[in-house]
Amino acid sequence: MSVNAFQRQDVQTESIDSRCDRYLRMFDLTQNELRTLRETFNGECRQALRHHKNPINYEPATLKFLDTCVDRPPVGKEAGVFYAIDFGGTNLRTVRVELDGRGGYSMKQNSENIREKHVSDDLPKGLMDPKATASMLFDALAMGVRKLMEAEGDLAERGDHIFGVGFTFSFPMQQSSINSGWCPFWTKGFETGNATDDPVAGGQADICQLLQAAFDRNDVPANCAAALNDTTGTLLSCAYTSYRVKTPPCVVGVILGTGMNAAYYERTAKESGYQGYIINTELGGFNSGLPRNIIDLQVDYADAQPGVNVMEKMCSSLFIPEITRRALLRMFAWEAPDLAWVRYALTTEACMAAAYDSSPDRQAVREVLSVQLEWDVEDLKTLDVVRQLCRRVLQRSARLLAMTIAALAKQTGKLQFAAGGVTVGVDGSVYTKNQPFQKDVREALGLILGESIASLITMKVSSDGSGLGAAILAACEMQKSNGGY
Ligand code: BGC
C-alpha cells in the first residue's frame, strides 16, 4: 500500500477523537525519558571533549562543542563606551553600552527585524537570501553602528578614538582567536551569499574581517575586537551583572528564541585542547536518542537546512508554530481550515496565547484560530484540543530545554551542595516573555534532577544579554591589548 493510500485509510477509519489523542501524545516526554536523555546528553558532552582533544581516535559527538577562545569571565571592573552588534535572531540589534567599572552599565539600542530587511522580487528573503551578498549584509551591520554613533554624538566627539565592537554572530562559528571566526553553515533559515561568489558560510570567510572591511568601507571608527556566539554573550553579561550579587556564579548561558543553544564554563577545557574556558555547545544539533515524531521529521525536511540543528527544530520559536500547524492538519484533516496548509500561517505568540488560555470559554484560542487561520470555531471541545496541542508542544520544548540545562549544570561540576550550585543566564523570547514556560522548565528540572538538587540551579533572565555581553567582551579585549587593568 502506498504511503498516501495508507494515510487516507488512516484518516477515514480512525475517529477524530482518537486521532487527536494520538497526535497529542506524540509530544509527551516522561520523567524516565527525560532522565535518560539527560544522561545521553552528558555522554555526548564527554564524547565532544574527547573528540576535540583527539579527533583522530574519537568520533565526533552530535554536539559541536566549539572553542569560544574566551579564557576568563568578566570581573565587573570593565569600563568605558563600547558598541555591539547582535546579529542572528529575528532582530538585528545595534547596541551602545557604557560600563561603569563597578558591574553597572547603561545601554542604548536600535533594533530592526532582519527577516524583513531588503526584501524584494529579486531577493525574496532579503538579506537572508542566497542571492544577497556578504558585502550587502555586512554593510547593513556597519551602517547600523554608524547610525547609532551619530545619534549618540560619538562621531562628532570621538577625536581619533576607535570604538571597540563586540560582534555577536549567533550561528555556528569556528574560532582560532577571539577576533576571528568562520561559519561552517547557516542555521535558522539564513542563506546569505550561498548562491554568490561573495559568501559568508562554508568556512572560507572570516566574519570579523568581513565586518572590519565593512567598517572601513563605510568610514565607521570601529574595531571588531571580539566575535562571539549569543550564548557566550548571555553568559558573560549574566556574570558581569551578578558581580557582588550573592547568587552562585553564572556558568551557563542559554538562548531559546528564534534558535536554541547554550554555552558553559568547562573546567577541563584546557586539558581538552581548548584556548578558552567557555564552550559553545551548539546544542540545537543534539541528536542522540532524540524522540522525533513524524511531524518533527516533516518540519525538518521542509526547512532550508534539513538535518541541521534538529533539536532546535523541536523547541525554538522559528519552528514551534510550524510543528503546531502541521499537527493541526493531521489531527483535523479535511476539517482543518485552508490557511492551515500555508507555511508560517501561525506565530509563536499565537501558540503561546492559545496554550496558556485558562478562560472557561477558551476565548484566546478562539481568537487565535479566527485571526491567524480564519477558522471560526465555536465548539468547546475543538477549542480545547487546540489549546492542549499548543500547550504540549511548548511543554515539550520547556522539558528539552530543562534537560540540557540539567546536563550542562552537572557538566560544570558545581551541581552539589558543597560546590554551591550554579546560575544559568537565559535570553530569547520563548523563555523570557513567557512565565508559564519558565514554570514548566523549573518543574522539569525537578523531575530530572530531583527537587533538592534542582534547587541548586538559579535561573536568571538576561534580556538582551547577548548585546551587553558582546560589549563587555570587547571591553575586556580592548583593555587587554592596552595592557590590562
Ligand atoms: C545557532 C547558534 C545560536 C542559536 C541561538 C542556532 O541556530 O546555531 O549558534 O546560538 O541559534 O541564537
XYZ file of C-alpha atoms and ligand atoms in Angstrom:
497
model
C 0.000 0.000 0.000
C 1.414 3.422 -0.906
C 2.029 5.912 1.878
C -0.786 8.128 0.581
C -3.266 5.317 0.452
C -2.228 4.335 3.953
C -2.718 7.881 5.228
C -6.138 8.123 3.557
C -7.219 4.919 5.175
C -5.860 6.118 8.498
C -7.871 9.348 8.296
C -11.033 7.613 7.129
C -11.205 4.834 9.682
C -9.933 6.488 12.825
C -12.285 8.714 14.799
C -11.252 12.329 15.143
C -11.077 11.938 18.924
C -8.683 9.051 18.696
C -6.600 10.856 16.075
C -6.336 13.996 18.184
C -5.391 11.965 21.192
C -2.731 10.080 19.260
C -1.110 13.267 17.998
C -1.285 14.978 21.368
C 0.550 12.053 22.938
C 3.340 12.363 20.373
C 4.573 15.434 22.229
C 4.757 13.838 25.676
C 8.110 13.346 27.337
C 8.042 11.302 30.512
C 10.282 11.656 33.538
C 12.130 8.477 32.576
C 12.685 9.630 29.013
C 13.972 12.969 30.259
C 16.362 11.338 32.697
C 17.704 9.038 30.007
C 18.109 11.940 27.606
C 19.986 13.894 30.265
C 22.403 11.034 30.720
C 22.846 10.639 26.971
C 23.460 14.375 26.677
C 26.194 14.228 29.325
C 27.697 11.279 27.465
C 27.731 13.417 24.318
C 29.466 16.215 26.241
C 32.241 13.817 27.264
C 32.467 12.484 23.720
C 32.695 16.017 22.285
C 35.541 16.883 24.665
C 37.408 13.674 23.810
C 36.916 14.321 20.105
C 38.201 17.870 20.423
C 41.343 16.625 22.111
C 41.887 13.697 19.835
C 39.859 13.912 16.609
C 41.668 11.011 15.014
C 40.813 8.464 17.668
C 37.388 9.665 18.713
C 34.220 10.034 16.664
C 32.572 13.472 16.760
C 29.542 13.880 19.022
C 26.325 15.431 17.750
C 27.234 18.403 19.964
C 29.780 20.601 18.182
C 31.440 21.992 21.327
C 33.163 24.951 19.663
C 36.027 26.927 21.176
C 34.983 30.486 22.026
C 38.562 31.466 22.919
C 37.148 33.303 25.980
C 39.545 32.372 28.720
C 38.210 34.278 31.697
C 34.865 35.671 32.784
C 34.497 39.447 33.203
C 35.320 40.749 36.665
C 32.877 43.652 36.704
C 35.668 46.234 36.507
C 35.487 46.751 32.756
C 34.738 50.388 31.959
C 34.165 52.756 29.040
C 31.935 53.108 25.940
C 31.674 50.096 23.658
C 29.448 49.015 20.826
C 27.951 45.674 19.971
C 26.151 44.120 17.069
C 23.720 41.375 17.973
C 23.024 39.501 14.777
C 21.345 36.189 14.186
C 17.889 36.080 15.703
C 14.815 37.725 14.297
C 16.002 41.176 15.334
C 19.239 42.849 14.391
C 20.310 44.933 17.364
C 22.961 47.598 17.450
C 23.944 48.466 20.974
C 25.942 51.201 22.711
C 26.987 50.279 26.221
C 28.650 52.424 28.836
C 30.245 50.243 31.508
C 30.848 51.951 34.852
C 33.575 49.604 36.098
C 31.503 48.503 39.123
C 29.266 45.913 37.456
C 26.807 48.613 36.312
C 26.039 49.830 32.831
C 23.751 51.985 30.699
C 22.649 50.842 27.323
C 21.111 52.370 24.170
C 19.997 50.193 21.335
C 18.375 50.161 17.921
C 16.543 47.099 16.801
C 15.054 46.116 13.457
C 13.569 42.946 12.043
C 16.334 41.419 9.911
C 13.926 38.995 8.262
C 12.087 41.900 6.618
C 15.111 43.957 5.550
C 15.782 44.458 1.802
C 13.037 42.052 0.745
C 12.352 42.494 -2.987
C 11.308 40.446 -6.030
C 14.979 39.686 -6.673
C 15.700 38.873 -3.038
C 12.559 37.244 -1.626
C 14.354 36.518 1.640
C 16.003 39.971 1.762
C 19.404 39.954 3.449
C 18.925 36.278 4.270
C 18.501 35.370 0.610
C 21.060 33.080 -1.080
C 21.487 35.827 -3.698
C 22.215 38.575 -1.145
C 25.995 39.020 -0.868
C 28.186 39.065 2.213
C 29.041 42.701 1.416
C 25.362 43.696 1.454
C 24.849 42.033 4.793
C 27.977 43.404 6.448
C 27.405 46.922 5.058
C 23.991 46.846 6.717
C 25.612 45.813 10.025
C 28.297 48.513 9.794
C 25.783 51.215 8.892
C 23.691 50.253 11.913
C 26.690 51.056 14.143
C 27.361 54.290 12.295
C 23.757 55.450 12.739
C 23.817 54.784 16.469
C 27.187 56.565 16.822
C 25.710 59.572 15.024
C 22.580 59.572 17.161
C 24.623 59.348 20.379
C 27.050 62.096 19.388
C 30.009 59.703 19.414
C 31.022 60.541 15.843
C 31.260 64.271 16.491
C 33.171 63.934 19.769
C 35.400 60.989 19.112
C 38.657 62.734 18.033
C 40.762 59.848 16.796
C 39.170 57.317 19.137
C 38.317 53.969 17.617
C 35.447 52.241 19.407
C 35.728 48.577 20.305
C 32.873 46.499 18.908
C 31.766 43.097 20.106
C 30.159 41.126 17.309
C 27.553 38.614 18.378
C 27.241 36.212 15.493
C 24.575 33.721 16.504
C 25.462 30.868 14.229
C 27.952 28.034 14.477
C 31.391 29.639 14.372
C 34.847 28.044 14.409
C 37.250 30.353 16.215
C 41.015 30.313 16.338
C 41.183 33.603 18.222
C 38.773 35.943 19.925
C 38.576 38.248 16.917
C 38.234 35.791 14.104
C 35.585 33.247 13.219
C 34.425 31.041 10.367
C 30.852 29.976 9.890
C 30.709 26.365 8.644
C 26.972 26.508 7.863
C 23.978 28.754 8.365
C 21.029 27.877 10.596
C 17.572 29.419 11.234
C 16.753 29.739 7.541
C 19.623 32.118 6.688
C 21.211 31.525 3.283
C 23.012 34.827 2.623
C 25.659 34.589 -0.080
C 25.143 30.867 -0.771
C 24.339 31.497 -4.456
C 27.037 34.172 -4.935
C 30.807 34.315 -5.046
C 30.676 36.623 -2.024
C 29.606 34.041 0.609
C 29.554 34.075 4.403
C 29.089 30.429 5.368
C 31.037 27.459 4.123
C 34.158 28.103 6.117
C 36.201 30.452 3.937
C 35.284 33.952 5.064
C 36.434 35.314 8.420
C 33.374 37.117 9.716
C 35.474 39.569 11.755
C 37.416 40.552 8.662
C 34.172 40.934 6.726
C 32.866 43.256 9.435
C 36.112 45.219 9.703
C 36.184 45.720 5.913
C 32.592 46.995 6.061
C 33.514 49.425 8.881
C 36.405 50.709 6.772
C 34.296 50.979 3.567
C 31.651 52.944 5.409
C 34.007 55.123 7.416
C 32.899 53.813 10.815
C 35.543 54.406 13.535
C 35.278 50.913 14.936
C 37.406 47.901 15.615
C 35.896 44.419 15.616
C 37.532 43.497 18.918
C 35.697 40.230 19.547
C 33.364 37.810 17.838
C 31.154 35.618 19.947
C 28.064 33.484 19.962
C 24.909 34.895 21.598
C 25.061 32.203 24.301
C 28.572 33.331 25.263
C 27.267 36.908 25.379
C 24.415 35.869 27.653
C 26.778 34.023 29.983
C 29.183 36.975 30.138
C 26.521 39.601 30.756
C 24.943 37.487 33.465
C 28.372 37.046 35.080
C 29.100 40.794 34.836
C 25.792 41.889 36.323
C 25.970 39.243 39.060
C 29.204 40.754 40.280
C 28.654 41.478 44.005
C 25.313 39.623 43.963
C 25.078 36.688 46.317
C 23.920 34.092 43.814
C 26.098 31.224 42.638
C 28.384 32.191 39.730
C 26.817 32.293 36.283
C 28.496 29.482 34.385
C 25.842 28.587 31.812
C 24.310 30.899 29.184
C 21.231 29.714 27.321
C 19.202 31.047 24.396
C 15.724 29.931 23.468
C 14.303 32.329 20.909
C 14.433 32.025 17.135
C 17.159 29.445 17.728
C 18.282 27.306 20.642
C 21.741 26.903 22.133
C 23.906 27.144 25.259
C 27.460 27.921 26.282
C 29.017 26.867 29.564
C 32.170 27.120 31.598
C 34.132 23.865 31.283
C 36.750 23.347 33.996
C 38.737 20.872 31.943
C 38.640 22.865 28.698
C 42.401 23.432 28.572
C 43.101 19.730 29.085
C 40.852 19.029 26.125
C 42.840 21.406 23.940
C 40.595 24.482 24.057
C 42.005 28.010 24.132
C 39.122 29.327 26.201
C 37.141 28.012 29.144
C 33.757 28.828 27.677
C 32.459 26.277 25.195
C 29.746 26.983 22.648
C 27.930 23.653 22.683
C 25.671 24.256 19.623
C 23.238 22.034 21.480
C 20.457 22.697 18.974
C 22.230 19.993 16.982
C 21.934 17.371 19.738
C 20.535 14.247 18.092
C 21.270 11.214 20.162
C 18.217 9.256 21.251
C 16.067 12.286 20.500
C 12.409 11.192 20.265
C 11.466 12.888 16.994
C 7.962 12.176 15.757
C 6.580 12.253 12.227
C 5.783 15.957 12.477
C 9.293 16.836 13.627
C 10.644 14.961 10.622
C 8.352 16.854 8.261
C 9.323 20.201 9.756
C 12.983 19.270 9.375
C 12.669 18.127 5.740
C 10.753 21.281 4.790
C 13.496 23.537 6.174
C 16.257 25.227 4.148
C 18.798 23.172 6.140
C 17.356 19.653 6.576
C 19.194 17.504 9.095
C 20.815 20.529 10.737
C 20.008 21.555 14.333
C 17.241 19.015 14.739
C 16.606 19.596 18.453
C 16.349 23.344 17.794
C 13.606 22.434 15.315
C 11.638 20.774 18.139
C 11.963 23.717 20.504
C 12.605 27.196 19.115
C 10.228 29.938 18.085
C 11.009 29.563 14.398
C 9.631 26.031 14.473
C 7.016 25.850 17.268
C 4.289 27.335 15.040
C 5.179 25.032 12.171
C 5.029 21.953 14.393
C 1.667 23.118 15.700
C 0.276 23.900 12.254
C 1.308 20.555 10.798
C -0.098 18.708 13.806
C -3.388 20.581 13.409
C -3.537 19.474 9.795
C -3.017 15.861 10.693
C -5.486 15.967 13.564
C -8.317 17.721 11.789
C -7.524 16.516 8.248
C -10.151 17.846 5.816
C -11.898 19.721 8.619
C -8.817 21.957 9.030
C -9.105 25.447 7.511
C -7.333 26.310 4.224
C -4.810 28.528 5.979
C -3.561 25.561 7.986
C -1.955 24.473 4.701
C 0.051 27.693 4.458
C 3.589 27.719 5.876
C 4.161 30.170 8.731
C 0.442 30.979 8.974
C 0.767 30.712 12.765
C 3.092 32.677 15.044
C 4.739 31.642 18.296
C 2.929 34.407 20.182
C -0.379 32.956 18.983
C 0.624 29.448 20.052
C 1.544 30.793 23.484
C -1.700 32.726 23.842
C -3.660 29.578 22.991
C -1.521 27.275 25.150
C -1.972 29.269 28.339
C -5.622 30.203 27.878
C -7.268 29.474 31.221
C -10.629 31.088 30.459
C -13.565 28.641 30.687
C -14.817 29.502 27.196
C -11.341 29.334 25.581
C -11.650 32.885 24.310
C -7.927 33.271 23.498
C -7.861 30.041 21.485
C -10.980 31.139 19.600
C -9.344 34.470 18.752
C -6.080 32.891 17.626
C -7.884 30.499 15.296
C -10.082 33.212 13.895
C -7.329 35.837 13.378
C -4.460 33.609 12.289
C -6.222 30.815 10.439
C -9.567 32.464 9.594
C -11.130 29.485 11.314
C -14.254 30.314 13.298
C -14.688 27.610 15.884
C -17.434 27.619 18.496
C -17.215 24.014 19.619
C -15.563 23.981 23.048
C -14.115 20.520 22.580
C -12.278 21.518 19.403
C -11.028 24.687 21.051
C -9.721 22.674 23.946
C -7.934 20.182 21.721
C -6.136 23.083 20.021
C -5.219 24.538 23.407
C -3.841 21.194 24.534
C -1.819 20.822 21.368
C -0.193 24.253 21.760
C 0.400 23.526 25.424
C 2.076 20.176 24.779
C 4.313 21.474 22.004
C 5.516 24.254 24.301
C 5.822 21.941 27.277
C 7.974 19.560 25.278
C 10.198 22.487 24.329
C 10.474 23.502 28.003
C 11.292 19.938 29.025
C 14.005 19.521 26.414
C 15.464 22.857 27.432
C 15.442 21.787 31.090
C 17.123 18.517 30.145
C 20.022 20.419 28.547
C 20.275 22.849 31.468
C 20.381 19.989 33.957
C 23.076 18.260 31.906
C 25.249 21.363 31.493
C 24.855 22.322 35.146
C 26.141 18.843 36.011
C 28.930 19.230 33.497
C 30.247 22.324 35.313
C 30.901 20.196 38.418
C 29.080 22.718 40.608
C 25.784 20.932 40.948
C 26.299 19.748 44.504
C 25.724 21.427 47.829
C 29.411 21.625 48.703
C 30.129 23.439 45.430
C 27.348 25.990 45.889
C 25.274 25.442 42.746
C 25.109 27.397 39.508
C 23.356 30.362 37.993
C 22.064 29.968 34.448
C 21.540 33.141 32.398
C 18.758 32.823 29.834
C 17.816 35.032 26.914
C 15.444 34.514 23.991
C 11.770 35.351 23.698
C 10.354 31.861 24.183
C 11.730 31.860 27.715
C 11.973 35.497 28.746
C 8.481 36.568 27.639
C 6.672 33.585 28.928
C 6.181 32.889 32.635
C 4.211 29.650 32.320
C 7.048 28.359 30.145
C 9.554 29.319 32.860
C 7.422 27.377 35.339
C 7.471 24.337 33.059
C 11.272 24.499 32.863
C 11.528 24.719 36.640
C 9.164 21.815 37.118
C 11.050 19.709 34.580
C 14.368 20.415 36.345
C 12.791 18.915 39.461
C 11.606 15.865 37.517
C 15.033 15.312 36.036
C 17.289 16.027 38.993
C 15.005 15.676 41.991
C 13.778 18.823 43.779
C 16.694 19.092 46.155
C 19.473 19.085 43.524
C 17.332 21.168 41.155
C 17.169 23.861 43.834
C 20.919 24.378 43.298
C 20.146 25.888 39.891
C 19.277 29.587 39.875
C 17.658 30.699 36.629
C 18.275 34.325 35.713
C 16.502 36.088 32.857
C 19.118 38.019 30.980
C 17.096 40.011 28.422
C 19.259 41.496 25.686
C 22.172 39.871 27.466
C 23.902 38.880 24.265
C 24.420 42.502 23.137
C 25.622 43.539 26.576
C 27.905 40.507 26.789
C 29.437 41.360 23.429
C 30.225 44.895 24.587
C 31.728 43.511 27.796
C 33.931 41.118 25.852
C 35.030 43.945 23.544
C 35.914 45.913 26.699
C 37.948 43.007 28.098
C 39.802 42.595 24.824
C 40.486 46.313 24.282
C 41.675 46.599 27.864
C 43.885 43.512 27.460
C 45.504 44.948 24.336
C 46.030 48.256 26.210
C 47.897 46.471 28.979
C 45.073 45.230 31.254
C 43.508 46.841 34.302
C 22.772 28.737 16.179
C 23.513 29.057 17.451
C 22.794 30.155 18.214
C 21.336 29.793 18.423
C 20.548 30.858 19.180
C 21.309 28.475 16.457
O 20.603 28.310 15.265
O 23.337 27.602 15.526
O 24.829 29.441 17.179
O 23.425 30.365 19.434
O 20.728 29.573 17.174
O 20.548 32.056 18.509
